Amino acid sequence: MSNIRVRFAPSPTGALHIGGVRTALFNYLFAKQNGGKFLLRIEDTDQKRYVPGAEKYIEEALLWCGLKPDEGPGYGGDYGPYRQSERKDLYKKHVQQLIDSGMAYYAFDTPEELDAKREEAKAAGNHSFKYDAKTRANMRNSESLDAETVKGLLANNTPYTIRLKIPSGETVYVQDLIRGDVQFQSDELDDKVLFKADGLPTYHLANIVDDHTMKITHVIRGEEWLPSLPLHFLLYKAFGWTPPKFAHLPLILKPTGKGKLSKRDGAKLGIPVFPLAWKGETEEDSFTGFREFGFDPKAVINFLAFLGWNSGTEQEIFTMQELIDAFSIENISKGGARFDFDKAKWYNQQYIINSDNADLVAILKPMLQEKGIEKDDAFLTSFVGLMKERVHFYGDFLESGYYFFENVKEYDAKTVRKKWTSDNLPLFQGLRERLNKLAVYEAATIETEVKAFMTDHELGFGAVLPILRVGVTGTMRGPAIFELMALLGKADVNQRLEQAYIIFEEMKGSA
């Protein structure tokens, strides 16, 4: 394939849902695999729903995910402008072309008249009123009125919409790259409004005109747009244009596998469903993001790629270039893809485990500085090396491993009550003193000294290591205790154990 051009065309009506990011990703992969262009187009004709800051959010989200457009607002290109609000004259020109060719017509029906027709239909037992070939002759439009009347209405600036003249009695076939042959009857459609009374195009007209004039070769979009395919195909036919190839992606389903994943599911389940955090006007309209949750963007991309697509191999971890090389529309499924957050966590964990320690330090340093914590790179490099196989998110480093940077906040009461007795106090004070006398305070020497202590007192690991671990960290979870102690240093460990034994005595006494 040559001269491949695809587009991601979101509306700036709020935060970009993660499903939108997947759509952008599949377009991006297809374009890059075929040496084509990936365009960003902002579809902002619906000014009533426009949300300030949404366009910036969309661009930031794409860049965070590594999906940089080749063309679009701020990126240049030969087919701009790339915001629909800046292309109004183009839509007027093209809708006039449809009027002149008889493929569209002026409709002067008022909202009140349309409401009356709907009520009539309801009273007659019809499900709904449809403005189409059967009813247009009984409405006020340029198809039912004589030319002079129409001319007079236009001269008097009578409000009007422009509707597409849907042909009747036609069977139309469209080939979808994912779903195969799609067949529909033209009589099932109504004469859709192409131009609104406010002088702005509807989504359908603007979308088709833009795709044609921007030379889009493939439209890869969500399944929710499948019902619009017949209308769009007929619009191409009305203009006399060759339509692009279509591919409708499967829905992303809730974690239960039932129903489409919505933005409310994130708040309800405590999981992110947006790439970045979004601050709405109310708390209900504010959401956390994958980035703020502690995800690596490469892990997010890897996770999203497998929502509805498979490589045909056992490989699960892919770089962006590997995804580009492996991607194919033929391997996209028709059925919905379940949003498995545990799988997303697994992907992120794998990326953290396989990250270079220096890269992790660079990510964590600003997070530590926000908390007023300053540590040198040598300490942090050792820290991430100890912790990275025990976390799922970047924030877990500081949450689960807080005791690397501050004193223990809370001790594992269950372990203390099970393992600590007052008779042990002199014994463990002796161990603390032995460790504090070590000339070389490294993991190997600490381990040797602890084992020697256990031999001297005929104690097993289960009697000593839990007390040592909880005394230093407060928890039974964490990295290898001897390496951890070596990193904290002799003075810090000694102070922690001294303090812990006092608290253990108090906890045992209150049991």
mmCIF file of N, CA and C in Angstrom, residues 316-430:
data_model
loop_
_atom_site.group_PDB
_atom_site.id
_atom_site.type_symbol
_atom_site.label_atom_id
_atom_site.label_comp_id
_atom_site.label_asym_id
_atom_site.label_seq_id
_atom_site.Cartn_x
_atom_site.Cartn_y
_atom_site.Cartn_z
ATOM 1 N N GLU A 316 4.064 -11.211 24.429
ATOM 2 C CA GLU A 316 3.157 -10.254 25.040
ATOM 3 C C GLU A 316 3.781 -8.875 25.226
ATOM 4 N N ILE A 317 5.084 -8.823 25.443
ATOM 5 C CA ILE A 317 5.759 -7.538 25.633
ATOM 6 C C ILE A 317 6.319 -7.075 24.298
ATOM 7 N N PHE A 318 5.870 -5.909 23.857
ATOM 8 C CA PHE A 318 6.278 -5.349 22.567
ATOM 9 C C PHE A 318 6.762 -3.916 22.739
ATOM 10 N N THR A 319 7.843 -3.584 22.080
ATOM 11 C CA THR A 319 8.199 -2.173 21.951
ATOM 12 C C THR A 319 7.269 -1.554 20.921
ATOM 13 N N MET A 320 7.264 -0.242 20.823
ATOM 14 C CA MET A 320 6.439 0.413 19.820
ATOM 15 C C MET A 320 6.823 -0.052 18.417
ATOM 16 N N GLN A 321 8.117 -0.169 18.156
ATOM 17 C CA GLN A 321 8.541 -0.597 16.823
ATOM 18 C C GLN A 321 8.102 -2.020 16.537
ATOM 19 N N GLU A 322 8.143 -2.867 17.561
ATOM 20 C CA GLU A 322 7.695 -4.252 17.371
ATOM 21 C C GLU A 322 6.192 -4.302 17.096
ATOM 22 N N LEU A 323 5.433 -3.423 17.761
ATOM 23 C CA LEU A 323 3.998 -3.347 17.483
ATOM 24 C C LEU A 323 3.745 -2.890 16.053
ATOM 25 N N ILE A 324 4.505 -1.896 15.622
ATOM 26 C CA ILE A 324 4.372 -1.405 14.244
ATOM 27 C C ILE A 324 4.632 -2.540 13.249
ATOM 28 N N ASP A 325 5.689 -3.304 13.501
ATOM 29 C CA ASP A 325 6.050 -4.386 12.579
ATOM 30 C C ASP A 325 5.017 -5.514 12.580
ATOM 31 N N ALA A 326 4.411 -5.776 13.751
ATOM 32 C CA ALA A 326 3.513 -6.930 13.877
ATOM 33 C C ALA A 326 2.054 -6.609 13.568
ATOM 34 N N PHE A 327 1.681 -5.342 13.605
ATOM 35 C CA PHE A 327 0.265 -4.967 13.529
ATOM 36 C C PHE A 327 -0.356 -5.332 12.185
ATOM 37 N N SER A 328 -1.597 -5.779 12.259
ATOM 38 C CA SER A 328 -2.380 -6.009 11.038
ATOM 39 C C SER A 328 -3.854 -5.862 11.375
ATOM 40 N N ILE A 329 -4.587 -5.234 10.494
ATOM 41 C CA ILE A 329 -6.027 -5.074 10.695
ATOM 42 C C ILE A 329 -6.714 -6.440 10.684
ATOM 43 N N GLU A 330 -6.159 -7.385 9.928
ATOM 44 C CA GLU A 330 -6.759 -8.720 9.836
ATOM 45 C C GLU A 330 -6.802 -9.426 11.190
ATOM 46 N N ASN A 331 -5.913 -9.055 12.094
ATOM 47 C CA ASN A 331 -5.869 -9.710 13.408
ATOM 48 C C ASN A 331 -6.666 -8.964 14.472
ATOM 49 N N ILE A 332 -7.463 -7.980 14.061
ATOM 50 C CA ILE A 332 -8.368 -7.299 14.993
ATOM 51 C C ILE A 332 -9.657 -8.111 15.082
ATOM 52 N N SER A 333 -10.115 -8.347 16.291
ATOM 53 C CA SER A 333 -11.310 -9.172 16.481
ATOM 54 C C SER A 333 -12.579 -8.352 16.283
ATOM 55 N N LYS A 334 -13.673 -9.037 16.026
ATOM 56 C CA LYS A 334 -14.973 -8.382 15.900
ATOM 57 C C LYS A 334 -15.624 -8.183 17.264
ATOM 58 N N GLY A 335 -15.390 -9.143 18.162
ATOM 59 C CA GLY A 335 -16.030 -9.103 19.475
ATOM 60 C C GLY A 335 -15.385 -8.094 20.399
ATOM 61 N N GLY A 336 -16.133 -7.688 21.425
ATOM 62 C CA GLY A 336 -15.635 -6.708 22.380
ATOM 63 C C GLY A 336 -14.439 -7.221 23.165
ATOM 64 N N ALA A 337 -13.614 -6.302 23.635
ATOM 65 C CA ALA A 337 -12.406 -6.630 24.393
ATOM 66 C C ALA A 337 -12.588 -6.210 25.847
ATOM 67 N N ARG A 338 -12.426 -7.148 26.772
ATOM 68 C CA ARG A 338 -12.624 -6.850 28.193
ATOM 69 C C ARG A 338 -11.461 -6.052 28.749
ATOM 70 N N PHE A 339 -11.787 -5.003 29.478
ATOM 71 C CA PHE A 339 -10.780 -4.133 30.106
ATOM 72 C C PHE A 339 -10.312 -4.810 31.392
ATOM 73 N N ASP A 340 -9.238 -5.579 31.278
ATOM 74 C CA ASP A 340 -8.706 -6.349 32.403
ATOM 75 C C ASP A 340 -7.635 -5.523 33.102
ATOM 76 N N PHE A 341 -8.017 -4.863 34.193
ATOM 77 C CA PHE A 341 -7.070 -3.964 34.851
ATOM 78 C C PHE A 341 -5.913 -4.731 35.485
ATOM 79 N N ASP A 342 -6.156 -5.954 35.926
ATOM 80 C CA ASP A 342 -5.052 -6.751 36.477
ATOM 81 C C ASP A 342 -3.997 -7.004 35.403
ATOM 82 N N LYS A 343 -4.439 -7.177 34.173
ATOM 83 C CA LYS A 343 -3.486 -7.365 33.077
ATOM 84 C C LYS A 343 -2.713 -6.073 32.827
ATOM 85 N N ALA A 344 -3.393 -4.948 32.920
ATOM 86 C CA ALA A 344 -2.707 -3.663 32.762
ATOM 87 C C ALA A 344 -1.633 -3.503 33.831
ATOM 88 N N LYS A 345 -1.960 -3.883 35.069
ATOM 89 C CA LYS A 345 -0.979 -3.820 36.167
ATOM 90 C C LYS A 345 0.209 -4.731 35.876
ATOM 91 N N TRP A 346 -0.075 -5.904 35.340
ATOM 92 C CA TRP A 346 1.001 -6.846 35.022
ATOM 93 C C TRP A 346 1.941 -6.251 33.974
ATOM 94 N N TYR A 347 1.359 -5.650 32.939
ATOM 95 C CA TYR A 347 2.196 -5.017 31.921
ATOM 96 C C TYR A 347 3.093 -3.952 32.565
ATOM 97 N N ASN A 348 2.496 -3.137 33.422
ATOM 98 C CA ASN A 348 3.285 -2.062 34.018
ATOM 99 C C ASN A 348 4.403 -2.632 34.887
ATOM 100 N N GLN A 349 4.096 -3.684 35.611
ATOM 101 C CA GLN A 349 5.106 -4.324 36.453
ATOM 102 C C GLN A 349 6.266 -4.831 35.604
ATOM 103 N N GLN A 350 5.947 -5.440 34.466
ATOM 104 C CA GLN A 350 7.004 -5.952 33.595
ATOM 105 C C GLN A 350 7.893 -4.832 33.069
ATOM 106 N N TYR A 351 7.281 -3.708 32.725
ATOM 107 C CA TYR A 351 8.085 -2.585 32.231
ATOM 108 C C TYR A 351 8.972 -2.017 33.331
ATOM 109 N N ILE A 352 8.468 -1.961 34.553
ATOM 110 C CA ILE A 352 9.278 -1.459 35.668
ATOM 111 C C ILE A 352 10.435 -2.411 35.938
ATOM 112 N N ILE A 353 10.134 -3.724 35.987
ATOM 113 C CA ILE A 353 11.177 -4.714 36.262
ATOM 114 C C ILE A 353 12.293 -4.638 35.220
ATOM 115 N N ASN A 354 11.905 -4.429 33.974
ATOM 116 C CA ASN A 354 12.890 -4.436 32.885
ATOM 117 C C ASN A 354 13.491 -3.067 32.590
ATOM 118 N N SER A 355 13.121 -2.074 33.394
ATOM 119 C CA SER A 355 13.682 -0.729 33.202
ATOM 120 C C SER A 355 15.077 -0.646 33.799
ATOM 121 N N ASP A 356 15.919 0.154 33.192
ATOM 122 C CA ASP A 356 17.238 0.424 33.747
ATOM 123 C C ASP A 356 17.067 1.197 35.056
ATOM 124 N N ASN A 357 17.871 0.852 36.054
ATOM 125 C CA ASN A 357 17.744 1.514 37.356
ATOM 126 C C ASN A 357 17.922 3.024 37.264
ATOM 127 N N ALA A 358 18.802 3.455 36.399
ATOM 128 C CA ALA A 358 19.038 4.894 36.248
ATOM 129 C C ALA A 358 17.790 5.598 35.711
ATOM 130 N N ASP A 359 17.074 4.928 34.806
ATOM 131 C CA ASP A 359 15.843 5.514 34.275
ATOM 132 C C ASP A 359 14.779 5.625 35.358
ATOM 133 N N LEU A 360 14.704 4.618 36.217
ATOM 134 C CA LEU A 360 13.736 4.664 37.319
ATOM 135 C C LEU A 360 14.085 5.769 38.306
ATOM 136 N N VAL A 361 15.365 5.955 38.558
ATOM 137 C CA VAL A 361 15.794 7.038 39.457
ATOM 138 C C VAL A 361 15.357 8.388 38.898
ATOM 139 N N ALA A 362 15.518 8.568 37.594
ATOM 140 C CA ALA A 362 15.132 9.837 36.962
ATOM 141 C C ALA A 362 13.638 10.105 37.115
ATOM 142 N N ILE A 363 12.831 9.039 37.088
ATOM 143 C CA ILE A 363 11.384 9.189 37.241
ATOM 144 C C ILE A 363 11.022 9.492 38.694
ATOM 145 N N LEU A 364 11.685 8.809 39.632
ATOM 146 C CA LEU A 364 11.309 8.917 41.048
ATOM 147 C C LEU A 364 11.859 10.161 41.736
ATOM 148 N N LYS A 365 12.959 10.670 41.243
ATOM 149 C CA LYS A 365 13.595 11.812 41.907
ATOM 150 C C LYS A 365 12.650 13.005 42.097
ATOM 151 N N PRO A 366 11.946 13.438 41.030
ATOM 152 C CA PRO A 366 11.011 14.561 41.217
ATOM 153 C C PRO A 366 9.901 14.236 42.213
ATOM 154 N N MET A 367 9.465 12.981 42.250
ATOM 155 C CA MET A 367 8.423 12.580 43.185
ATOM 156 C C MET A 367 8.921 12.698 44.623
ATOM 157 N N LEU A 368 10.174 12.339 44.842
ATOM 158 C CA LEU A 368 10.774 12.454 46.178
ATOM 159 C C LEU A 368 10.973 13.910 46.570
ATOM 160 N N GLN A 369 11.415 14.706 45.588
ATOM 161 C CA GLN A 369 11.663 16.118 45.863
ATOM 162 C C GLN A 369 10.379 16.844 46.243
ATOM 163 N N GLU A 370 9.254 16.416 45.643
ATOM 164 C CA GLU A 370 7.958 16.999 46.019
ATOM 165 C C GLU A 370 7.644 16.749 47.485
ATOM 166 N N LYS A 371 8.155 15.648 48.023
ATOM 167 C CA LYS A 371 7.942 15.310 49.426
ATOM 168 C C LYS A 371 9.048 15.838 50.324
ATOM 169 N N GLY A 372 9.973 16.614 49.723
ATOM 170 C CA GLY A 372 11.060 17.193 50.503
ATOM 171 C C GLY A 372 12.159 16.207 50.833
ATOM 172 N N ILE A 373 12.258 15.126 50.057
ATOM 173 C CA ILE A 373 13.256 14.083 50.320
ATOM 174 C C ILE A 373 14.398 14.215 49.325
ATOM 175 N N GLU A 374 15.594 14.317 49.829
ATOM 176 C CA GLU A 374 16.779 14.406 48.987
ATOM 177 C C GLU A 374 17.704 13.230 49.276
ATOM 178 N N LYS A 375 17.973 12.432 48.280
ATOM 179 C CA LYS A 375 18.901 11.309 48.401
ATOM 180 C C LYS A 375 19.808 11.296 47.174
ATOM 181 N N ASP A 376 21.052 10.843 47.372
ATOM 182 C CA ASP A 376 21.964 10.833 46.228
ATOM 183 C C ASP A 376 21.622 9.687 45.284
ATOM 184 N N ASP A 377 22.151 9.765 44.068
ATOM 185 C CA ASP A 377 21.817 8.796 43.035
ATOM 186 C C ASP A 377 22.258 7.386 43.396
ATOM 187 N N ALA A 378 23.360 7.266 44.117
ATOM 188 C CA ALA A 378 23.845 5.935 44.497
ATOM 189 C C ALA A 378 22.833 5.234 45.402
ATOM 190 N N PHE A 379 22.310 5.977 46.372
ATOM 191 C CA PHE A 379 21.298 5.406 47.275
ATOM 192 C C PHE A 379 20.054 5.031 46.483
ATOM 193 N N LEU A 380 19.583 5.940 45.628
ATOM 194 C CA LEU A 380 18.348 5.698 44.885
ATOM 195 C C LEU A 380 18.493 4.555 43.886
ATOM 196 N N THR A 381 19.670 4.415 43.303
ATOM 197 C CA THR A 381 19.904 3.313 42.371
ATOM 198 C C THR A 381 19.799 1.973 43.081
ATOM 199 N N SER A 382 20.377 1.892 44.269
ATOM 200 C CA SER A 382 20.270 0.664 45.062
ATOM 201 C C SER A 382 18.827 0.440 45.501
ATOM 202 N N PHE A 383 18.161 1.516 45.882
ATOM 203 C CA PHE A 383 16.768 1.435 46.333
ATOM 204 C C PHE A 383 15.867 0.846 45.254
ATOM 205 N N VAL A 384 15.927 1.388 44.030
ATOM 206 C CA VAL A 384 15.048 0.889 42.969
ATOM 207 C C VAL A 384 15.416 -0.537 42.590
ATOM 208 N N GLY A 385 16.711 -0.875 42.690
ATOM 209 C CA GLY A 385 17.125 -2.244 42.410
ATOM 210 C C GLY A 385 16.507 -3.235 43.383
ATOM 211 N N LEU A 386 16.370 -2.841 44.642
ATOM 212 C CA LEU A 386 15.763 -3.700 45.656
ATOM 213 C C LEU A 386 14.249 -3.781 45.517
ATOM 214 N N MET A 387 13.634 -2.701 45.059
ATOM 215 C CA MET A 387 12.181 -2.589 45.111
ATOM 216 C C MET A 387 11.460 -2.913 43.803
ATOM 217 N N LYS A 388 12.124 -2.834 42.670
ATOM 218 C CA LYS A 388 11.385 -2.798 41.405
ATOM 219 C C LYS A 388 10.638 -4.086 41.072
ATOM 220 N N GLU A 389 11.032 -5.202 41.653
ATOM 221 C CA GLU A 389 10.288 -6.437 41.404
ATOM 222 C C GLU A 389 9.118 -6.606 42.369
ATOM 223 N N ARG A 390 8.920 -5.610 43.222
ATOM 224 C CA ARG A 390 7.883 -5.708 44.255
ATOM 225 C C ARG A 390 6.818 -4.622 44.118
ATOM 226 N N VAL A 391 6.805 -3.939 42.994
ATOM 227 C CA VAL A 391 5.835 -2.856 42.806
ATOM 228 C C VAL A 391 5.105 -3.041 41.480
ATOM 229 N N HIS A 392 3.934 -2.419 41.384
ATOM 230 C CA HIS A 392 3.190 -2.384 40.127
ATOM 231 C C HIS A 392 3.214 -1.000 39.489
ATOM 232 N N PHE A 393 3.299 0.030 40.335
ATOM 233 C CA PHE A 393 3.238 1.406 39.862
ATOM 234 C C PHE A 393 4.412 2.208 40.427
ATOM 235 N N TYR A 394 4.704 3.321 39.791
ATOM 236 C CA TYR A 394 5.797 4.162 40.284
ATOM 237 C C TYR A 394 5.530 4.654 41.706
ATOM 238 N N GLY A 395 4.276 4.965 41.994
ATOM 239 C CA GLY A 395 3.947 5.441 43.329
ATOM 240 C C GLY A 395 4.178 4.402 44.406
ATOM 241 N N ASP A 396 4.156 3.103 44.021
ATOM 242 C CA ASP A 396 4.372 2.036 44.999
ATOM 243 C C ASP A 396 5.779 2.096 45.591
ATOM 244 N N PHE A 397 6.740 2.589 44.817
ATOM 245 C CA PHE A 397 8.099 2.704 45.340
ATOM 246 C C PHE A 397 8.104 3.505 46.635
ATOM 247 N N LEU A 398 7.388 4.625 46.617
ATOM 248 C CA LEU A 398 7.402 5.521 47.768
ATOM 249 C C LEU A 398 6.392 5.112 48.827
ATOM 250 N N GLU A 399 5.326 4.452 48.385
ATOM 251 C CA GLU A 399 4.308 4.034 49.349
ATOM 252 C C GLU A 399 4.738 2.768 50.078
ATOM 253 N N SER A 400 5.084 1.733 49.318
ATOM 254 C CA SER A 400 5.490 0.469 49.941
ATOM 255 C C SER A 400 6.881 0.564 50.553
ATOM 256 N N GLY A 401 7.719 1.396 49.971
ATOM 257 C CA GLY A 401 9.096 1.504 50.460
ATOM 258 C C GLY A 401 9.382 2.798 51.194
ATOM 259 N N TYR A 402 8.352 3.356 51.828
ATOM 260 C CA TYR A 402 8.533 4.644 52.524
ATOM 261 C C TYR A 402 9.607 4.572 53.584
ATOM 262 N N TYR A 403 9.769 3.380 54.209
ATOM 263 C CA TYR A 403 10.709 3.226 55.338
ATOM 264 C C TYR A 403 12.169 3.376 54.907
ATOM 265 N N PHE A 404 12.429 3.453 53.601
ATOM 266 C CA PHE A 404 13.786 3.757 53.147
ATOM 267 C C PHE A 404 14.125 5.230 53.383
ATOM 268 N N PHE A 405 13.084 6.055 53.554
ATOM 269 C CA PHE A 405 13.293 7.496 53.612
ATOM 270 C C PHE A 405 12.848 8.145 54.925
ATOM 271 N N GLU A 406 12.144 7.396 55.738
ATOM 272 C CA GLU A 406 11.691 7.941 57.019
ATOM 273 C C GLU A 406 11.511 6.810 58.018
ATOM 274 N N ASN A 407 11.359 7.166 59.292
ATOM 275 C CA ASN A 407 11.193 6.166 60.331
ATOM 276 C C ASN A 407 9.898 5.387 60.145
ATOM 277 N N VAL A 408 9.873 4.210 60.729
ATOM 278 C CA VAL A 408 8.702 3.340 60.629
ATOM 279 C C VAL A 408 7.493 4.017 61.271
ATOM 280 N N LYS A 409 6.356 3.968 60.554
ATOM 281 C CA LYS A 409 5.127 4.598 61.052
ATOM 282 C C LYS A 409 4.304 3.631 61.897
ATOM 283 N N GLU A 410 4.342 2.371 61.509
ATOM 284 C CA GLU A 410 3.481 1.388 62.172
ATOM 285 C C GLU A 410 4.142 0.018 62.086
ATOM 286 N N TYR A 411 4.017 -0.774 63.144
ATOM 287 C CA TYR A 411 4.627 -2.095 63.187
ATOM 288 C C TYR A 411 3.562 -3.184 63.024
ATOM 289 N N ASP A 412 3.950 -4.276 62.382
ATOM 290 C CA ASP A 412 3.054 -5.414 62.163
ATOM 291 C C ASP A 412 2.738 -6.060 63.510
ATOM 292 N N ALA A 413 1.579 -5.710 64.065
ATOM 293 C CA ALA A 413 1.221 -6.141 65.418
ATOM 294 C C ALA A 413 1.120 -7.662 65.518
ATOM 295 N N LYS A 414 0.583 -8.297 64.484
ATOM 296 C CA LYS A 414 0.409 -9.752 64.514
ATOM 297 C C LYS A 414 1.746 -10.458 64.657
ATOM 298 N N THR A 415 2.737 -10.003 63.895
ATOM 299 C CA THR A 415 4.067 -10.613 63.957
ATOM 300 C C THR A 415 4.717 -10.354 65.302
ATOM 301 N N VAL A 416 4.597 -9.128 65.784
ATOM 302 C CA VAL A 416 5.212 -8.778 67.070
ATOM 303 C C VAL A 416 4.640 -9.642 68.184
ATOM 304 N N ARG A 417 3.337 -9.776 68.250
ATOM 305 C CA ARG A 417 2.708 -10.545 69.327
ATOM 306 C C ARG A 417 3.034 -12.027 69.237
ATOM 307 N N LYS A 418 3.264 -12.481 68.014
ATOM 308 C CA LYS A 418 3.564 -13.892 67.817
ATOM 309 C C LYS A 418 5.034 -14.203 68.111
ATOM 310 N N LYS A 419 5.918 -13.282 67.760
ATOM 311 C CA LYS A 419 7.355 -13.577 67.817
ATOM 312 C C LYS A 419 8.095 -12.947 69.008
ATOM 313 N N TRP A 420 7.527 -11.919 69.582
ATOM 314 C CA TRP A 420 8.280 -11.166 70.608
ATOM 315 C C TRP A 420 7.830 -11.560 72.012
ATOM 316 N N THR A 421 8.821 -11.823 72.852
ATOM 317 C CA THR A 421 8.552 -12.022 74.279
ATOM 318 C C THR A 421 9.503 -11.138 75.054
ATOM 319 N N SER A 422 9.123 -10.781 76.262
ATOM 320 C CA SER A 422 9.986 -9.903 77.067
ATOM 321 C C SER A 422 11.316 -10.571 77.372
ATOM 322 N N ASP A 423 11.309 -11.919 77.391
ATOM 323 C CA ASP A 423 12.572 -12.636 77.633
ATOM 324 C C ASP A 423 13.553 -12.427 76.491
ATOM 325 N N ASN A 424 13.006 -12.047 75.334
ATOM 326 C CA ASN A 424 13.869 -11.842 74.157
ATOM 327 C C ASN A 424 14.614 -10.516 74.178
ATOM 328 N N LEU A 425 14.170 -9.594 75.001
ATOM 329 C CA LEU A 425 14.749 -8.248 74.955
ATOM 330 C C LEU A 425 16.266 -8.257 75.135
ATOM 331 N N PRO A 426 16.809 -8.884 76.177
ATOM 332 C CA PRO A 426 18.275 -8.886 76.312
ATOM 333 C C PRO A 426 18.961 -9.561 75.130
ATOM 334 N N LEU A 427 18.306 -10.611 74.629
ATOM 335 C CA LEU A 427 18.877 -11.357 73.511
ATOM 336 C C LEU A 427 19.017 -10.471 72.271
ATOM 337 N N PHE A 428 17.925 -9.792 71.919
ATOM 338 C CA PHE A 428 17.951 -8.972 70.706
ATOM 339 C C PHE A 428 18.713 -7.657 70.890
ATOM 340 N N GLN A 429 18.818 -7.214 72.128
ATOM 341 C CA GLN A 429 19.696 -6.069 72.381
ATOM 342 C C GLN A 429 21.136 -6.472 72.091
ATOM 343 N N GLY A 430 21.450 -7.721 72.413
ATOM 344 C CA GLY A 430 22.793 -8.230 72.117
ATOM 345 C C GLY A 430 23.054 -8.302 70.629
#
